[in-house]
C-alpha atoms as one frame of an Amber mdcrd trajectory, in Angstrom:
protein
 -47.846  11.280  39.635 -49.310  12.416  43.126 -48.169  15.262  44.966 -47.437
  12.816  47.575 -45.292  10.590  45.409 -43.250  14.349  43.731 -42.673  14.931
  47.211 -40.801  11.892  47.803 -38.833  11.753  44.632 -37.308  15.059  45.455
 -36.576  14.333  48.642 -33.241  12.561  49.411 -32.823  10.501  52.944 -29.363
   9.657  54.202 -28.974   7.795  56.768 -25.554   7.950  59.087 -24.039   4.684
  57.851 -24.633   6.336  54.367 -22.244   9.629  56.318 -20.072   7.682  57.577
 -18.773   5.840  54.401 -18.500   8.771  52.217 -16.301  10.187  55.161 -14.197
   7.451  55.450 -13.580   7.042  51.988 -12.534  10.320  51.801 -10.302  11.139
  54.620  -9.657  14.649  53.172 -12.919  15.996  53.418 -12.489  18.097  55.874
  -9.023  19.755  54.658 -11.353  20.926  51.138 -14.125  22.330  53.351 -12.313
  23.719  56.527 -15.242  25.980  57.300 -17.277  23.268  58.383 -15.540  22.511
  61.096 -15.842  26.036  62.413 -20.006  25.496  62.030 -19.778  22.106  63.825
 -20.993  21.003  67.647 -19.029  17.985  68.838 -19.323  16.601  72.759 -16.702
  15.135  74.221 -17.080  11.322  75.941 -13.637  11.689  77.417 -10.662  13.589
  77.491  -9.160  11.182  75.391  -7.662  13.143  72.061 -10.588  13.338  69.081
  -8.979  14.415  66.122 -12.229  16.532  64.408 -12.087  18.208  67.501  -8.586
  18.943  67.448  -8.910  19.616  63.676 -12.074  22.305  65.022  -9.712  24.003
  67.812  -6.353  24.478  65.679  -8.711  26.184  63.022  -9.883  28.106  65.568
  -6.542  29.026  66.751  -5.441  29.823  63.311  -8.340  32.158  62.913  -7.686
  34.136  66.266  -4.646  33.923  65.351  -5.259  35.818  61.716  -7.470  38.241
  63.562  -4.691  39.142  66.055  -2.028  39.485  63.233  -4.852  42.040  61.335
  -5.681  44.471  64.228  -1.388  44.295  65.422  -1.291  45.736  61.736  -4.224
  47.974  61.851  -2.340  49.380  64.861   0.735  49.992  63.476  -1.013  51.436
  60.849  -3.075  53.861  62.862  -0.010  55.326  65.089   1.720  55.707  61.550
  -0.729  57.786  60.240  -1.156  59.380  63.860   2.914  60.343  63.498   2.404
  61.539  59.982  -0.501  63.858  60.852   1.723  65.571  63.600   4.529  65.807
  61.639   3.038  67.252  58.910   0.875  69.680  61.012   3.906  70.764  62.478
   5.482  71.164  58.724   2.283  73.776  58.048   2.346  75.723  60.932   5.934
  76.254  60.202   5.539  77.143  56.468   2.693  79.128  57.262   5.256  81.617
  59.408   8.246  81.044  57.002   9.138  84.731  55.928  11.417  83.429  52.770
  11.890  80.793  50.263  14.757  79.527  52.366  13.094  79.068  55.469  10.182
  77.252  53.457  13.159  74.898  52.371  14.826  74.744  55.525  10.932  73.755
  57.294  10.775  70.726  54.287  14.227  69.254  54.732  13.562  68.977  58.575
  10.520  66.952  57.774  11.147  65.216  55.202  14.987  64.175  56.060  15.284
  64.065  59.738  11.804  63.416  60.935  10.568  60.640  57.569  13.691  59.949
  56.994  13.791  60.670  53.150  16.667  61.410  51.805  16.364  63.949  49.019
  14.559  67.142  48.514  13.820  69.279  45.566  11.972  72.425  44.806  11.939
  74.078  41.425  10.785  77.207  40.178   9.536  77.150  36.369  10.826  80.201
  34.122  11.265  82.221  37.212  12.052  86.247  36.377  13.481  86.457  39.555
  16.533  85.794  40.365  17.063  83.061  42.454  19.542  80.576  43.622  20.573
  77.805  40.517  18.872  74.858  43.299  15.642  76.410  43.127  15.287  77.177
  39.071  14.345  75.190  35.917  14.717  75.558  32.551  12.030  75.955  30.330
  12.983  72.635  28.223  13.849  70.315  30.741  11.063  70.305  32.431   8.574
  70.903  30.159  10.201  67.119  29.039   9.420  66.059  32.702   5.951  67.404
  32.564   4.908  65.746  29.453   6.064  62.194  30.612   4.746  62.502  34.534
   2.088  64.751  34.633  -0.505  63.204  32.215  -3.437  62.339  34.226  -2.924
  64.772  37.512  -0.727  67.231  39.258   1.009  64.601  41.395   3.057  61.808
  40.020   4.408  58.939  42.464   6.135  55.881  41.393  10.432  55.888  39.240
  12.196  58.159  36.773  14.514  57.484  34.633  18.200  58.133  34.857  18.037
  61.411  33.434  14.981  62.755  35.493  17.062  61.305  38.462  20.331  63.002
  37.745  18.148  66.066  36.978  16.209  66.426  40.169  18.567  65.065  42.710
  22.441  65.109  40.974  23.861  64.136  44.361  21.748  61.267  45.357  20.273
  57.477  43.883  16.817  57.738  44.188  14.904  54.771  43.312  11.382  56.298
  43.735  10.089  60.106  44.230   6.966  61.998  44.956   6.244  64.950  42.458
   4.027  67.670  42.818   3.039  70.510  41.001   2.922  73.988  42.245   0.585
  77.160  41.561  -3.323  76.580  40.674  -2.394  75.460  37.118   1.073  73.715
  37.906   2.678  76.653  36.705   4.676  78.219  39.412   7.207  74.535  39.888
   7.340  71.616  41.628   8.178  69.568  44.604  10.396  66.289  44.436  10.473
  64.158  47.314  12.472  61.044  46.859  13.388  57.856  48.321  16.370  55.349
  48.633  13.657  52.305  48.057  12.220  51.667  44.660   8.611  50.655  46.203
   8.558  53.166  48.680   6.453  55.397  46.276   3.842  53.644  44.412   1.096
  55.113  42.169  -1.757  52.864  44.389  -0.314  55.065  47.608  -2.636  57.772
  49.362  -2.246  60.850  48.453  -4.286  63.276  51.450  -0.668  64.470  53.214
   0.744  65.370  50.294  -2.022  66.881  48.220  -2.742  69.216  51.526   1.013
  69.951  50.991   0.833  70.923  47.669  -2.254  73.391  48.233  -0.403  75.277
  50.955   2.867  75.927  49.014   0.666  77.145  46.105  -0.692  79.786  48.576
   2.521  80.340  50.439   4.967  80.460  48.108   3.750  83.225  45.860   3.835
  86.039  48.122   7.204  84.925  48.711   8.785  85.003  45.715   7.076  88.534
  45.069   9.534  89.465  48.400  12.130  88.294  47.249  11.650  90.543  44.162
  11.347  93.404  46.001  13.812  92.823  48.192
């Protein structure tokens, strides 16, 4: 066979009429390959109503549409994190000047229950000598049971407990979800529980930068604190 004669057997030639059948016997074509429409030129004759073209414009719409609905929710996402950032700047200037363990306390309830709205707080101290106040102490088996269920992989667990851990950490409240994080440079000074009313409203897939910046500066704070206490 000739190059010539290759040449035409690869090549295919449709002709409109060819075009114009298919697409007529298959009305639908369009609605299984929408992005077509998007990559198509079509002149009007009239303003008389052409329905590809009106097919072309309402994807159109549908896509601006779609792009308005993403950067409305980028927004809202970007003045969220904008509010968390102050709030939580605020929360480390504050801890940074705290002089006790109350005031620390006091600092973390006013941003975590007034300003985020969460409704229970926790902080525990593991095997403390000191004394302290029953709220802030844990004992040795309890949550060394705690620790070997949540704290597995990493020093910050989000996502449920079960009804024990719940009544155990926060007695007074129904918390559906929680935040945990472990204090001290080996997670042995205590930890943090922050928890929520809504089930989903800590997940394990969540970001963790606030509250891992959190957790550093109470393992630096917190130490000199309790050795005040002691001496007090």
């Amino acid at each position: 066979m000739s190059n010539e004669a290759k040449k035409q057997a690869h090549e295919t030639v449709v002709d409109d009429s060819l075009i114009a059948a298919y697409l007529e016997e298959n009305p639908d074509f369009f609605e299984r390959h929408p992005e077509l429409l998007q990559r198509l030129s079509v002149k009007h004759q009239s303003k008389g109503a052409v329905s590809l073209v009106e097919r072309q414009q309402q994807v159109l719409r549908q896509r601006v549409q779609q792009l308005e609905e993403e950067i409305t929710e980028l927004m809202v996402t970007a003045r969220r994190n904008e509010e968390l950032f102050r709030y939580f700047s605020q929360l480390y200037v504050k801890l940074l000047q705290s002089a006790s363990i109350d005031e620390v306390m006091d600092s973390l309830q006013q941003t975590f229950s007034e300003q985020l709205q969460m409704p229970a707080l926790s902080l525990k101290f593991f095997d403390s000598p000191l004394e302290l106040e029953e709220q802030f102490t844990f004992a040795a088996d309890t949550h060394k049971q705690l620790l070997s269920k949540r704290f597995r992989d990493d020093s910050i667990y989000l996502g449920r407990l079960s009804a024990d851990e719940q009544r155990l950490l926060f007695p007074d409240e129904s918390i559906a979800s929680v935040v945990l994080l472990l204090l001290g440079d080996k997670g042995e000074l205590g930890m943090l529980a922050i928890g929520n009313h809504d089930a989903g409203h800590f997940e394990p897939a969540m970001d963790t930068l606030f509250v891992k910046q959190l957790q550093v500066l109470l393992t630096q704070v917190l130490p000199p604190l309790l050795q005040h206490h002691a001496s007090a």
